[in-house]
């Protein structure tokens, strides 16, 4: 057996396989983001169409601007941000990466800050208690801080910390999709969510996303 017969197929297989997972992550993130994007579009339809007032939407109809900003900011942040995880695409189009990054920082901050505003100032709907409000304040603040630290890091040319903080901020920002999956089994098997189970399952969505984010940041 010659040396070329041992070494030749190896690099080709690595190159061929390395193309496969390049879009798997971004595609999964887009699919995860579709859940809150669709829900947000329905909410915008209620606000724009003058829907009947119910306990679930009364606060949005009374003061629509924060929820409109939140939905638009979070939707753009989730969908466009997914492409930042396509390494080959990002390296081939660094200008796009920088331009999209600026847009994403703005959209992410709009989503996080409007979410914090709604948590503090909107009347709570049935089923939202103190624990869920606390989680929203903690993770909304964490998302804001992550984006600010990520922006500060890239301005210092510290790309490693920039990447880490941006991954954390994105993980928090797209947790609404994960929260749908953490709540769905309970609703199917047990029934409607009470205040504490709902808060814990929503919080679990943020924790799961951040755990995955830390794995991405720390993996070799």
PDB file of C-alpha atoms in Angstrom:
ATOM      1  CA  UNK A   1       0.000   0.000   0.000  1.00  0.00           C
ATOM      2  CA  UNK A   2       1.523   3.316  -1.030  1.00  0.00           C
ATOM      3  CA  UNK A   3       1.636   6.464   1.062  1.00  0.00           C
ATOM      4  CA  UNK A   4      -0.671   8.251  -1.389  1.00  0.00           C
ATOM      5  CA  UNK A   5      -3.273   5.512  -1.082  1.00  0.00           C
ATOM      6  CA  UNK A   6      -3.325   6.055   2.664  1.00  0.00           C
ATOM      7  CA  UNK A   7      -3.246   9.813   2.715  1.00  0.00           C
ATOM      8  CA  UNK A   8      -5.027  10.694  -0.510  1.00  0.00           C
ATOM      9  CA  UNK A   9      -8.701  10.006   0.334  1.00  0.00           C
ATOM     10  CA  UNK A  10      -8.440  11.447   3.851  1.00  0.00           C
ATOM     11  CA  UNK A  11      -8.253  15.185   3.138  1.00  0.00           C
ATOM     12  CA  UNK A  12     -10.830  14.858   0.352  1.00  0.00           C
ATOM     13  CA  UNK A  13     -13.284  13.239   2.744  1.00  0.00           C
ATOM     14  CA  UNK A  14     -12.648  15.907   5.356  1.00  0.00           C
ATOM     15  CA  UNK A  15     -13.259  18.672   2.851  1.00  0.00           C
ATOM     16  CA  UNK A  16     -16.379  16.998   1.525  1.00  0.00           C
ATOM     17  CA  UNK A  17     -17.779  16.398   5.020  1.00  0.00           C
ATOM     18  CA  UNK A  18     -16.892  19.893   6.233  1.00  0.00           C
ATOM     19  CA  UNK A  19     -19.314  21.380   3.734  1.00  0.00           C
ATOM     20  CA  UNK A  20     -22.260  19.438   5.124  1.00  0.00           C
ATOM     21  CA  UNK A  21     -22.740  21.027   8.550  1.00  0.00           C
ATOM     22  CA  UNK A  22     -22.012  24.609   7.419  1.00  0.00           C
ATOM     23  CA  UNK A  23     -25.693  25.545   7.024  1.00  0.00           C
ATOM     24  CA  UNK A  24     -27.175  23.108   9.493  1.00  0.00           C
ATOM     25  CA  UNK A  25     -26.824  25.496  12.437  1.00  0.00           C
ATOM     26  CA  UNK A  26     -28.172  28.598  10.673  1.00  0.00           C
ATOM     27  CA  UNK A  27     -31.067  26.608   9.195  1.00  0.00           C
ATOM     28  CA  UNK A  28     -31.972  25.260  12.634  1.00  0.00           C
ATOM     29  CA  UNK A  29     -31.798  28.757  14.120  1.00  0.00           C
ATOM     30  CA  UNK A  30     -34.047  30.155  11.391  1.00  0.00           C
ATOM     31  CA  UNK A  31     -36.566  27.377  11.999  1.00  0.00           C
ATOM     32  CA  UNK A  32     -36.412  28.107  15.733  1.00  0.00           C
ATOM     33  CA  UNK A  33     -36.952  31.818  15.076  1.00  0.00           C
ATOM     34  CA  UNK A  34     -39.961  31.177  12.842  1.00  0.00           C
ATOM     35  CA  UNK A  35     -42.092  30.306  15.888  1.00  0.00           C
ATOM     36  CA  UNK A  36     -41.871  33.736  17.583  1.00  0.00           C
ATOM     37  CA  UNK A  37     -41.848  35.499  14.198  1.00  0.00           C
ATOM     38  CA  UNK A  38     -45.217  33.958  13.278  1.00  0.00           C
ATOM     39  CA  UNK A  39     -46.614  34.672  16.747  1.00  0.00           C
ATOM     40  CA  UNK A  40     -45.360  38.247  16.474  1.00  0.00           C
ATOM     41  CA  UNK A  41     -46.938  38.681  13.048  1.00  0.00           C
ATOM     42  CA  UNK A  42     -50.274  37.566  14.449  1.00  0.00           C
ATOM     43  CA  UNK A  43     -49.890  40.046  17.299  1.00  0.00           C
ATOM     44  CA  UNK A  44     -49.095  42.841  14.864  1.00  0.00           C
ATOM     45  CA  UNK A  45     -52.228  41.891  12.948  1.00  0.00           C
ATOM     46  CA  UNK A  46     -54.250  42.321  16.131  1.00  0.00           C
ATOM     47  CA  UNK A  47     -52.710  45.730  16.802  1.00  0.00           C
ATOM     48  CA  UNK A  48     -53.119  46.974  13.230  1.00  0.00           C
ATOM     49  CA  UNK A  49     -56.538  45.464  12.643  1.00  0.00           C
ATOM     50  CA  UNK A  50     -58.301  46.775  15.712  1.00  0.00           C
ATOM     51  CA  UNK A  51     -58.955  43.379  17.275  1.00  0.00           C
ATOM     52  CA  UNK A  52     -61.493  42.970  20.049  1.00  0.00           C
ATOM     53  CA  UNK A  53     -60.040  43.775  23.453  1.00  0.00           C
ATOM     54  CA  UNK A  54     -59.350  40.728  25.627  1.00  0.00           C
ATOM     55  CA  UNK A  55     -57.371  40.240  28.857  1.00  0.00           C
ATOM     56  CA  UNK A  56     -54.544  38.798  26.736  1.00  0.00           C
ATOM     57  CA  UNK A  57     -54.168  41.763  24.377  1.00  0.00           C
ATOM     58  CA  UNK A  58     -55.581  44.752  26.275  1.00  0.00           C
ATOM     59  CA  UNK A  59     -52.148  46.078  27.259  1.00  0.00           C
ATOM     60  CA  UNK A  60     -50.867  45.861  23.675  1.00  0.00           C
ATOM     61  CA  UNK A  61     -53.860  47.656  22.202  1.00  0.00           C
ATOM     62  CA  UNK A  62     -53.711  50.402  24.822  1.00  0.00           C
ATOM     63  CA  UNK A  63     -49.982  51.114  24.253  1.00  0.00           C
ATOM     64  CA  UNK A  64     -48.923  49.441  21.002  1.00  0.00           C
ATOM     65  CA  UNK A  65     -45.521  51.045  20.282  1.00  0.00           C
ATOM     66  CA  UNK A  66     -43.394  48.946  22.683  1.00  0.00           C
ATOM     67  CA  UNK A  67     -44.789  45.630  21.449  1.00  0.00           C
ATOM     68  CA  UNK A  68     -44.464  46.695  17.793  1.00  0.00           C
ATOM     69  CA  UNK A  69     -40.805  47.650  18.339  1.00  0.00           C
ATOM     70  CA  UNK A  70     -40.200  44.425  20.248  1.00  0.00           C
ATOM     71  CA  UNK A  71     -41.681  42.193  17.550  1.00  0.00           C
ATOM     72  CA  UNK A  72     -39.896  43.898  14.659  1.00  0.00           C
ATOM     73  CA  UNK A  73     -36.569  44.059  16.500  1.00  0.00           C
ATOM     74  CA  UNK A  74     -36.727  40.448  17.693  1.00  0.00           C
ATOM     75  CA  UNK A  75     -37.821  39.125  14.285  1.00  0.00           C
ATOM     76  CA  UNK A  76     -34.982  40.786  12.376  1.00  0.00           C
ATOM     77  CA  UNK A  77     -32.534  39.828  15.121  1.00  0.00           C
ATOM     78  CA  UNK A  78     -33.521  36.156  15.017  1.00  0.00           C
ATOM     79  CA  UNK A  79     -33.645  35.657  11.244  1.00  0.00           C
ATOM     80  CA  UNK A  80     -30.701  37.806  10.133  1.00  0.00           C
ATOM     81  CA  UNK A  81     -28.623  36.783  13.148  1.00  0.00           C
ATOM     82  CA  UNK A  82     -28.824  33.134  12.117  1.00  0.00           C
ATOM     83  CA  UNK A  83     -26.631  33.869   9.072  1.00  0.00           C
ATOM     84  CA  UNK A  84     -23.836  35.092  11.334  1.00  0.00           C
ATOM     85  CA  UNK A  85     -23.380  31.452  12.356  1.00  0.00           C
ATOM     86  CA  UNK A  86     -22.668  30.363   8.765  1.00  0.00           C
ATOM     87  CA  UNK A  87     -18.872  30.398   9.008  1.00  0.00           C
ATOM     88  CA  UNK A  88     -18.102  29.903   5.307  1.00  0.00           C
ATOM     89  CA  UNK A  89     -20.634  32.558   4.267  1.00  0.00           C
ATOM     90  CA  UNK A  90     -19.319  34.953   6.919  1.00  0.00           C
ATOM     91  CA  UNK A  91     -15.690  34.539   5.849  1.00  0.00           C
ATOM     92  CA  UNK A  92     -16.487  34.982   2.162  1.00  0.00           C
ATOM     93  CA  UNK A  93     -18.502  38.155   2.767  1.00  0.00           C
ATOM     94  CA  UNK A  94     -16.845  40.033   5.642  1.00  0.00           C
ATOM     95  CA  UNK A  95     -18.476  43.290   4.552  1.00  0.00           C
ATOM     96  CA  UNK A  96     -21.915  41.732   4.883  1.00  0.00           C
ATOM     97  CA  UNK A  97     -20.971  40.369   8.299  1.00  0.00           C
ATOM     98  CA  UNK A  98     -19.965  43.822   9.558  1.00  0.00           C
ATOM     99  CA  UNK A  99     -23.024  45.568   8.096  1.00  0.00           C
ATOM    100  CA  UNK A 100     -25.416  42.919   9.383  1.00  0.00           C
ATOM    101  CA  UNK A 101     -23.690  43.056  12.754  1.00  0.00           C
ATOM    102  CA  UNK A 102     -24.430  46.765  13.120  1.00  0.00           C
ATOM    103  CA  UNK A 103     -28.083  46.173  12.236  1.00  0.00           C
ATOM    104  CA  UNK A 104     -28.273  43.251  14.667  1.00  0.00           C
ATOM    105  CA  UNK A 105     -26.868  45.247  17.575  1.00  0.00           C
ATOM    106  CA  UNK A 106     -29.553  47.890  17.048  1.00  0.00           C
ATOM    107  CA  UNK A 107     -32.353  45.347  16.610  1.00  0.00           C
ATOM    108  CA  UNK A 108     -31.169  43.293  19.578  1.00  0.00           C
ATOM    109  CA  UNK A 109     -31.061  46.322  21.857  1.00  0.00           C
ATOM    110  CA  UNK A 110     -34.500  47.429  20.655  1.00  0.00           C
ATOM    111  CA  UNK A 111     -35.881  43.951  21.384  1.00  0.00           C
ATOM    112  CA  UNK A 112     -34.223  43.695  24.802  1.00  0.00           C
ATOM    113  CA  UNK A 113     -35.031  47.211  26.016  1.00  0.00           C
ATOM    114  CA  UNK A 114     -38.626  47.139  24.783  1.00  0.00           C
ATOM    115  CA  UNK A 115     -39.027  43.758  26.501  1.00  0.00           C
ATOM    116  CA  UNK A 116     -37.760  45.248  29.747  1.00  0.00           C
ATOM    117  CA  UNK A 117     -40.109  48.219  29.353  1.00  0.00           C
ATOM    118  CA  UNK A 118     -43.094  45.934  28.820  1.00  0.00           C
ATOM    119  CA  UNK A 119     -42.153  43.835  31.848  1.00  0.00           C
ATOM    120  CA  UNK A 120     -42.015  46.887  34.098  1.00  0.00           C
ATOM    121  CA  UNK A 121     -44.855  49.021  32.762  1.00  0.00           C
ATOM    122  CA  UNK A 122     -47.414  46.775  31.077  1.00  0.00           C
ATOM    123  CA  UNK A 123     -50.142  45.326  33.309  1.00  0.00           C
ATOM    124  CA  UNK A 124     -49.531  41.625  33.813  1.00  0.00           C
ATOM    125  CA  UNK A 125     -51.889  39.263  32.013  1.00  0.00           C
ATOM    126  CA  UNK A 126     -53.386  36.249  33.791  1.00  0.00           C
ATOM    127  CA  UNK A 127     -50.712  33.601  34.407  1.00  0.00           C
ATOM    128  CA  UNK A 128     -47.754  35.985  34.569  1.00  0.00           C
ATOM    129  CA  UNK A 129     -46.472  36.245  38.129  1.00  0.00           C
ATOM    130  CA  UNK A 130     -43.547  37.737  39.999  1.00  0.00           C
ATOM    131  CA  UNK A 131     -41.167  34.887  39.176  1.00  0.00           C
ATOM    132  CA  UNK A 132     -41.701  35.181  35.423  1.00  0.00           C
ATOM    133  CA  UNK A 133     -41.304  38.957  35.642  1.00  0.00           C
ATOM    134  CA  UNK A 134     -38.027  38.438  37.506  1.00  0.00           C
ATOM    135  CA  UNK A 135     -36.776  36.039  34.839  1.00  0.00           C
ATOM    136  CA  UNK A 136     -37.672  38.514  32.108  1.00  0.00           C
ATOM    137  CA  UNK A 137     -35.826  41.309  33.886  1.00  0.00           C
ATOM    138  CA  UNK A 138     -32.738  39.163  34.501  1.00  0.00           C
ATOM    139  CA  UNK A 139     -32.449  37.756  30.994  1.00  0.00           C
ATOM    140  CA  UNK A 140     -33.473  40.988  29.271  1.00  0.00           C
ATOM    141  CA  UNK A 141     -30.741  42.789  31.186  1.00  0.00           C
ATOM    142  CA  UNK A 142     -28.280  39.991  30.395  1.00  0.00           C
ATOM    143  CA  UNK A 143     -29.050  40.304  26.685  1.00  0.00           C
ATOM    144  CA  UNK A 144     -28.536  44.061  26.789  1.00  0.00           C
ATOM    145  CA  UNK A 145     -25.229  43.699  28.633  1.00  0.00           C
ATOM    146  CA  UNK A 146     -24.056  40.959  26.236  1.00  0.00           C
ATOM    147  CA  UNK A 147     -24.696  43.143  23.187  1.00  0.00           C
ATOM    148  CA  UNK A 148     -22.981  46.167  24.729  1.00  0.00           C
ATOM    149  CA  UNK A 149     -19.945  44.108  25.771  1.00  0.00           C
ATOM    150  CA  UNK A 150     -19.826  42.443  22.358  1.00  0.00           C
ATOM    151  CA  UNK A 151     -19.859  45.829  20.633  1.00  0.00           C
ATOM    152  CA  UNK A 152     -17.174  47.178  22.978  1.00  0.00           C
ATOM    153  CA  UNK A 153     -15.012  44.110  22.316  1.00  0.00           C
ATOM    154  CA  UNK A 154     -15.095  44.472  18.526  1.00  0.00           C
ATOM    155  CA  UNK A 155     -14.245  48.160  18.801  1.00  0.00           C
ATOM    156  CA  UNK A 156     -11.123  47.037  20.702  1.00  0.00           C
ATOM    157  CA  UNK A 157     -10.461  44.402  17.992  1.00  0.00           C
ATOM    158  CA  UNK A 158     -10.924  41.684  20.593  1.00  0.00           C
ATOM    159  CA  UNK A 159     -12.687  39.272  18.255  1.00  0.00           C
ATOM    160  CA  UNK A 160     -12.681  36.308  20.637  1.00  0.00           C
ATOM    161  CA  UNK A 161     -14.661  38.175  23.313  1.00  0.00           C
ATOM    162  CA  UNK A 162     -16.802  39.827  20.650  1.00  0.00           C
ATOM    163  CA  UNK A 163     -17.856  36.417  19.353  1.00  0.00           C
ATOM    164  CA  UNK A 164     -18.515  35.060  22.839  1.00  0.00           C
ATOM    165  CA  UNK A 165     -20.743  37.926  23.930  1.00  0.00           C
ATOM    166  CA  UNK A 166     -22.626  38.031  20.655  1.00  0.00           C
ATOM    167  CA  UNK A 167     -23.334  34.298  20.837  1.00  0.00           C
ATOM    168  CA  UNK A 168     -24.687  34.748  24.380  1.00  0.00           C
ATOM    169  CA  UNK A 169     -26.844  37.701  23.350  1.00  0.00           C
ATOM    170  CA  UNK A 170     -28.268  35.806  20.405  1.00  0.00           C
ATOM    171  CA  UNK A 171     -28.988  32.753  22.551  1.00  0.00           C
ATOM    172  CA  UNK A 172     -31.077  34.871  24.903  1.00  0.00           C
ATOM    173  CA  UNK A 173     -32.785  36.709  22.060  1.00  0.00           C
ATOM    174  CA  UNK A 174     -34.088  33.601  20.280  1.00  0.00           C
ATOM    175  CA  UNK A 175     -35.173  31.758  23.424  1.00  0.00           C
ATOM    176  CA  UNK A 176     -38.844  32.336  22.618  1.00  0.00           C
ATOM    177  CA  UNK A 177     -38.618  29.502  20.098  1.00  0.00           C
ATOM    178  CA  UNK A 178     -37.080  27.167  22.673  1.00  0.00           C
ATOM    179  CA  UNK A 179     -39.696  28.186  25.246  1.00  0.00           C
ATOM    180  CA  UNK A 180     -42.427  26.939  22.931  1.00  0.00           C
ATOM    181  CA  UNK A 181     -40.869  23.475  23.116  1.00  0.00           C
ATOM    182  CA  UNK A 182     -40.317  23.572  26.876  1.00  0.00           C
ATOM    183  CA  UNK A 183     -43.982  24.437  27.479  1.00  0.00           C
ATOM    184  CA  UNK A 184     -45.628  22.244  24.848  1.00  0.00           C
ATOM    185  CA  UNK A 185     -45.073  18.829  26.549  1.00  0.00           C
ATOM    186  CA  UNK A 186     -46.577  20.114  29.811  1.00  0.00           C
ATOM    187  CA  UNK A 187     -49.637  21.473  28.034  1.00  0.00           C
ATOM    188  CA  UNK A 188     -50.118  18.220  26.107  1.00  0.00           C
ATOM    189  CA  UNK A 189     -49.599  15.897  29.078  1.00  0.00           C
ATOM    190  CA  UNK A 190     -50.851  17.940  32.038  1.00  0.00           C
ATOM    191  CA  UNK A 191     -53.000  20.756  30.717  1.00  0.00           C
ATOM    192  CA  UNK A 192     -52.986  24.547  31.031  1.00  0.00           C
ATOM    193  CA  UNK A 193     -49.943  26.061  32.711  1.00  0.00           C
ATOM    194  CA  UNK A 194     -50.250  27.558  36.149  1.00  0.00           C
ATOM    195  CA  UNK A 195     -48.170  30.540  37.210  1.00  0.00           C
ATOM    196  CA  UNK A 196     -45.133  28.738  38.684  1.00  0.00           C
ATOM    197  CA  UNK A 197     -44.800  25.939  36.089  1.00  0.00           C
ATOM    198  CA  UNK A 198     -45.099  28.516  33.316  1.00  0.00           C
ATOM    199  CA  UNK A 199     -42.367  30.671  34.831  1.00  0.00           C
ATOM    200  CA  UNK A 200     -40.041  27.693  35.326  1.00  0.00           C
ATOM    201  CA  UNK A 201     -40.570  26.346  31.815  1.00  0.00           C
ATOM    202  CA  UNK A 202     -40.055  29.767  30.239  1.00  0.00           C
ATOM    203  CA  UNK A 203     -36.915  30.186  32.327  1.00  0.00           C
ATOM    204  CA  UNK A 204     -35.753  26.745  31.189  1.00  0.00           C
ATOM    205  CA  UNK A 205     -35.813  27.967  27.592  1.00  0.00           C
ATOM    206  CA  UNK A 206     -33.300  30.705  28.400  1.00  0.00           C
ATOM    207  CA  UNK A 207     -31.124  28.341  30.430  1.00  0.00           C
ATOM    208  CA  UNK A 208     -31.048  25.729  27.645  1.00  0.00           C
ATOM    209  CA  UNK A 209     -30.072  28.310  25.045  1.00  0.00           C
ATOM    210  CA  UNK A 210     -27.326  29.735  27.220  1.00  0.00           C
ATOM    211  CA  UNK A 211     -25.976  26.258  27.942  1.00  0.00           C
ATOM    212  CA  UNK A 212     -25.741  25.591  24.199  1.00  0.00           C
ATOM    213  CA  UNK A 213     -24.149  29.021  23.710  1.00  0.00           C
ATOM    214  CA  UNK A 214     -21.446  28.262  26.279  1.00  0.00           C
ATOM    215  CA  UNK A 215     -20.751  24.927  24.579  1.00  0.00           C
ATOM    216  CA  UNK A 216     -20.326  26.708  21.232  1.00  0.00           C
ATOM    217  CA  UNK A 217     -18.039  29.329  22.791  1.00  0.00           C
ATOM    218  CA  UNK A 218     -15.833  26.858  24.672  1.00  0.00           C
ATOM    219  CA  UNK A 219     -15.591  23.957  22.239  1.00  0.00           C
ATOM    220  CA  UNK A 220     -12.140  23.435  20.658  1.00  0.00           C
TER     221      UNK A 220
END
